[in-house]
XYZ file of C-alpha atoms in Angstrom:
187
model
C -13.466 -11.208 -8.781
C -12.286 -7.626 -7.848
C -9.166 -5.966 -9.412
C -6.164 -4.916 -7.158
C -5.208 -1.800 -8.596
C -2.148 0.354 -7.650
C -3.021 4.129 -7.980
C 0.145 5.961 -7.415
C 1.101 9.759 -8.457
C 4.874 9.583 -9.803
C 7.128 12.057 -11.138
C 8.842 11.358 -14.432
C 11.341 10.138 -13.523
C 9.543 7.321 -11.266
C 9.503 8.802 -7.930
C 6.407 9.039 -5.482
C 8.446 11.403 -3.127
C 11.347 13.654 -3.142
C 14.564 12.606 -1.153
C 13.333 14.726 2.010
C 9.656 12.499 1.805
C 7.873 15.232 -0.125
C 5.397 14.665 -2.990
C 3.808 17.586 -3.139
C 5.910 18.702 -6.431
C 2.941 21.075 -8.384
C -0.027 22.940 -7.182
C -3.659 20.398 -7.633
C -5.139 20.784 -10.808
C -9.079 20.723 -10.764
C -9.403 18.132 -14.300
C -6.789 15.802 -12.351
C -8.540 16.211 -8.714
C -11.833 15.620 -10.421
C -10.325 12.581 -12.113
C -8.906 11.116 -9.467
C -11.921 11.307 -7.283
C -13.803 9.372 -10.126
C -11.458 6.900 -10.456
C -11.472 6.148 -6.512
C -15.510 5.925 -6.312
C -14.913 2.933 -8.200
C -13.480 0.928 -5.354
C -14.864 -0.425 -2.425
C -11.337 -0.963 -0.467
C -8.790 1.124 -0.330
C -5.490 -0.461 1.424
C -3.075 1.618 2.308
C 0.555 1.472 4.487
C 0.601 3.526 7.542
C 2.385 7.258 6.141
C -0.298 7.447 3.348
C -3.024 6.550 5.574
C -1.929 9.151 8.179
C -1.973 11.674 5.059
C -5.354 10.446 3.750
C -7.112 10.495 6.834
C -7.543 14.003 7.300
C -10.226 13.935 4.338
C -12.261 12.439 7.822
C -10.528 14.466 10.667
C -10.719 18.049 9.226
C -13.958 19.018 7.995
C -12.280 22.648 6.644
C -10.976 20.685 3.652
C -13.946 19.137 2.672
C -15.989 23.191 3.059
C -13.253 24.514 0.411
C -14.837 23.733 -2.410
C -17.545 21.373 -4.049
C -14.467 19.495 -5.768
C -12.800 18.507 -2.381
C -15.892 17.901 -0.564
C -16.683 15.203 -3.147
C -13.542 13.895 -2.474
C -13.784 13.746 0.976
C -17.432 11.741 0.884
C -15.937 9.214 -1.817
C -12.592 8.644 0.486
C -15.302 8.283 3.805
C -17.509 5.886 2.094
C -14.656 3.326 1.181
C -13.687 0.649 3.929
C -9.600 1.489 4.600
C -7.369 -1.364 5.654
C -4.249 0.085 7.039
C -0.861 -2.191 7.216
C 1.183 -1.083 9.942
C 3.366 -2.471 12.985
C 2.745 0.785 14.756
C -0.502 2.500 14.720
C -2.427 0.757 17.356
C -5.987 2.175 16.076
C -7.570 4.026 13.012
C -8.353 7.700 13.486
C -10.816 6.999 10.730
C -14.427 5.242 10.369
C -14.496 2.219 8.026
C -11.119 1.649 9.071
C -9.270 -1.622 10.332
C -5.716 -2.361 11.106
C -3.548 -4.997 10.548
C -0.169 -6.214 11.687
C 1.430 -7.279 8.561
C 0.739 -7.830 5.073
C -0.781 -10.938 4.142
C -0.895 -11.977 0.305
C -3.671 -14.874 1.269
C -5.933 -12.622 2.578
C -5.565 -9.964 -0.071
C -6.295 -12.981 -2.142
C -9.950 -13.736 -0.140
C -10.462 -9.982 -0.130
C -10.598 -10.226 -3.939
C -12.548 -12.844 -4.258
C -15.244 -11.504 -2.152
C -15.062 -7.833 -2.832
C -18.153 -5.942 -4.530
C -16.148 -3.958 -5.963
C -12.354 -3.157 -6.900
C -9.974 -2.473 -4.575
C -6.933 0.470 -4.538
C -3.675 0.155 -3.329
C -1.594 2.955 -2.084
C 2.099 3.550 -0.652
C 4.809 2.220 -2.337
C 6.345 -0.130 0.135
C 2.545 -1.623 0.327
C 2.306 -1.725 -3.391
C 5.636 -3.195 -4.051
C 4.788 -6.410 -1.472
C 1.558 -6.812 -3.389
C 3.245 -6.901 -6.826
C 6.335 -9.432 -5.384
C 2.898 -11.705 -4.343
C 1.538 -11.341 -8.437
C -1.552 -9.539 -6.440
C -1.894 -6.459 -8.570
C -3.803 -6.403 -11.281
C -3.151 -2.943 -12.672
C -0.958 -0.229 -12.457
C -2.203 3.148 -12.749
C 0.232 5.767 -12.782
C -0.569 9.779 -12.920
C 2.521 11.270 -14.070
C 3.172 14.625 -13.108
C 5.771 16.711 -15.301
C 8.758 16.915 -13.265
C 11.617 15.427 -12.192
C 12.690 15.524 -8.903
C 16.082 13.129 -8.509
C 15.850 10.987 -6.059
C 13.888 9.581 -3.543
C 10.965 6.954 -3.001
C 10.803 5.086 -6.498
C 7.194 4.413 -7.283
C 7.582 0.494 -8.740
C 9.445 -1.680 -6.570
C 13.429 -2.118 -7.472
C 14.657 -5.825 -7.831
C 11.192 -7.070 -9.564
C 11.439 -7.975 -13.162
C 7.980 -7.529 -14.444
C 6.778 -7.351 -17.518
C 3.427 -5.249 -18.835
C 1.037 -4.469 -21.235
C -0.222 -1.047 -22.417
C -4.023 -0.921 -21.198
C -4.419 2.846 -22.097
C -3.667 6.910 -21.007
C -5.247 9.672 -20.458
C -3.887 13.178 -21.115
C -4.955 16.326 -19.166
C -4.447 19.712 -19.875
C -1.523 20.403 -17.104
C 0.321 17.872 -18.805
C 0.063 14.965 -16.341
C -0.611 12.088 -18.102
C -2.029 8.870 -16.497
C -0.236 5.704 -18.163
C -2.731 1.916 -17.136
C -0.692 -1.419 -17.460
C -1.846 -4.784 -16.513
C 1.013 -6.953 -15.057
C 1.785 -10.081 -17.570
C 1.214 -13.656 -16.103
C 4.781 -15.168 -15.733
């Protein structure tokens, strides 16, 4: 069976954007890209709410990203080769190949996703994330942590859910970001 896992980049003080819907806090850091784009090759499926899609998508729809540098154009070609299923109530189609769209979030099928997925599976956008973790669907958290605060805004974990977790493991990089791995304890 395939892991759900929730990759998420977080401030420290537990916020995935700003109050204004910014999360672009610190300039991209090569040994964190690089990690990151590693870490994604491992899944299969990458689902994804509609804002983060809409962000994600232009590793497809602008090629000048992907002719920046041999870093990002390894990104782009591990983010293409993944299917995307996008949760949304508004976006009629996908800009993207390997894309399909669906009207609401339903735990069941994440559940038959799982058990018939090749590989893991990603999760991305916290509203997204925190409906999969109210269903007991996510099997890990992995949170990069970048080294600032910013106040306020979109809280990365889901408020009102009591859940409990143990340490899997971090990972330390040289900006000092720090990625922190729980698995979600059975209730």
């Amino acid at each position: 069976m395939a892991k759900l896992i929730y990759v998420t980049n977080v401030s420290i003080d537990g916020y995935i954007e700003d109050e204004k819907g910014v999360f672009a806090w610190l300039p991209p850091d090569d040994e964190v890209f690089t990690f990151t784009t590693d870490l994604l090759r491992s899944a299969g499926t990458f689902l994804y709410g509609r804002r983060l899609y809409e962000s994600m998508a232009v590793w497809e729809t602008d090629a000048s990203l992907a002719a920046r540098s041999d870093l990002m154009a390894e990104f782009a070609n591990v983010w293409q080769a993944a299917d995307k299923i996008v949760y949304s109530t508004t976006l009629t189609t996908a800009a993207t190949a390997r894309t399909s769209v669906e009207r609401r979030f339903d735990p069941a099928a994440v559940r038959r996703l799982k058990a018939t997925a090749g590989s893991d599976i990603t999760i991305g956008g916290a509203d997204l994330a925190a409906q999969a973790i109210r269903a007991g669907l996510v099997d890990e958290c992995q949170l990069i942590v970048w080294p600032t605060t910013v106040g306020g805004g979109k809280p990365g974990l889901p408020t009102g859910v009591r859940t409990d977790y143990e340490f899997l493991g971090e990972r330390r990089f040289r900006n000092g970001v720090v990625l922190l791995r729980y698995r979600p304890l059975a209730d």
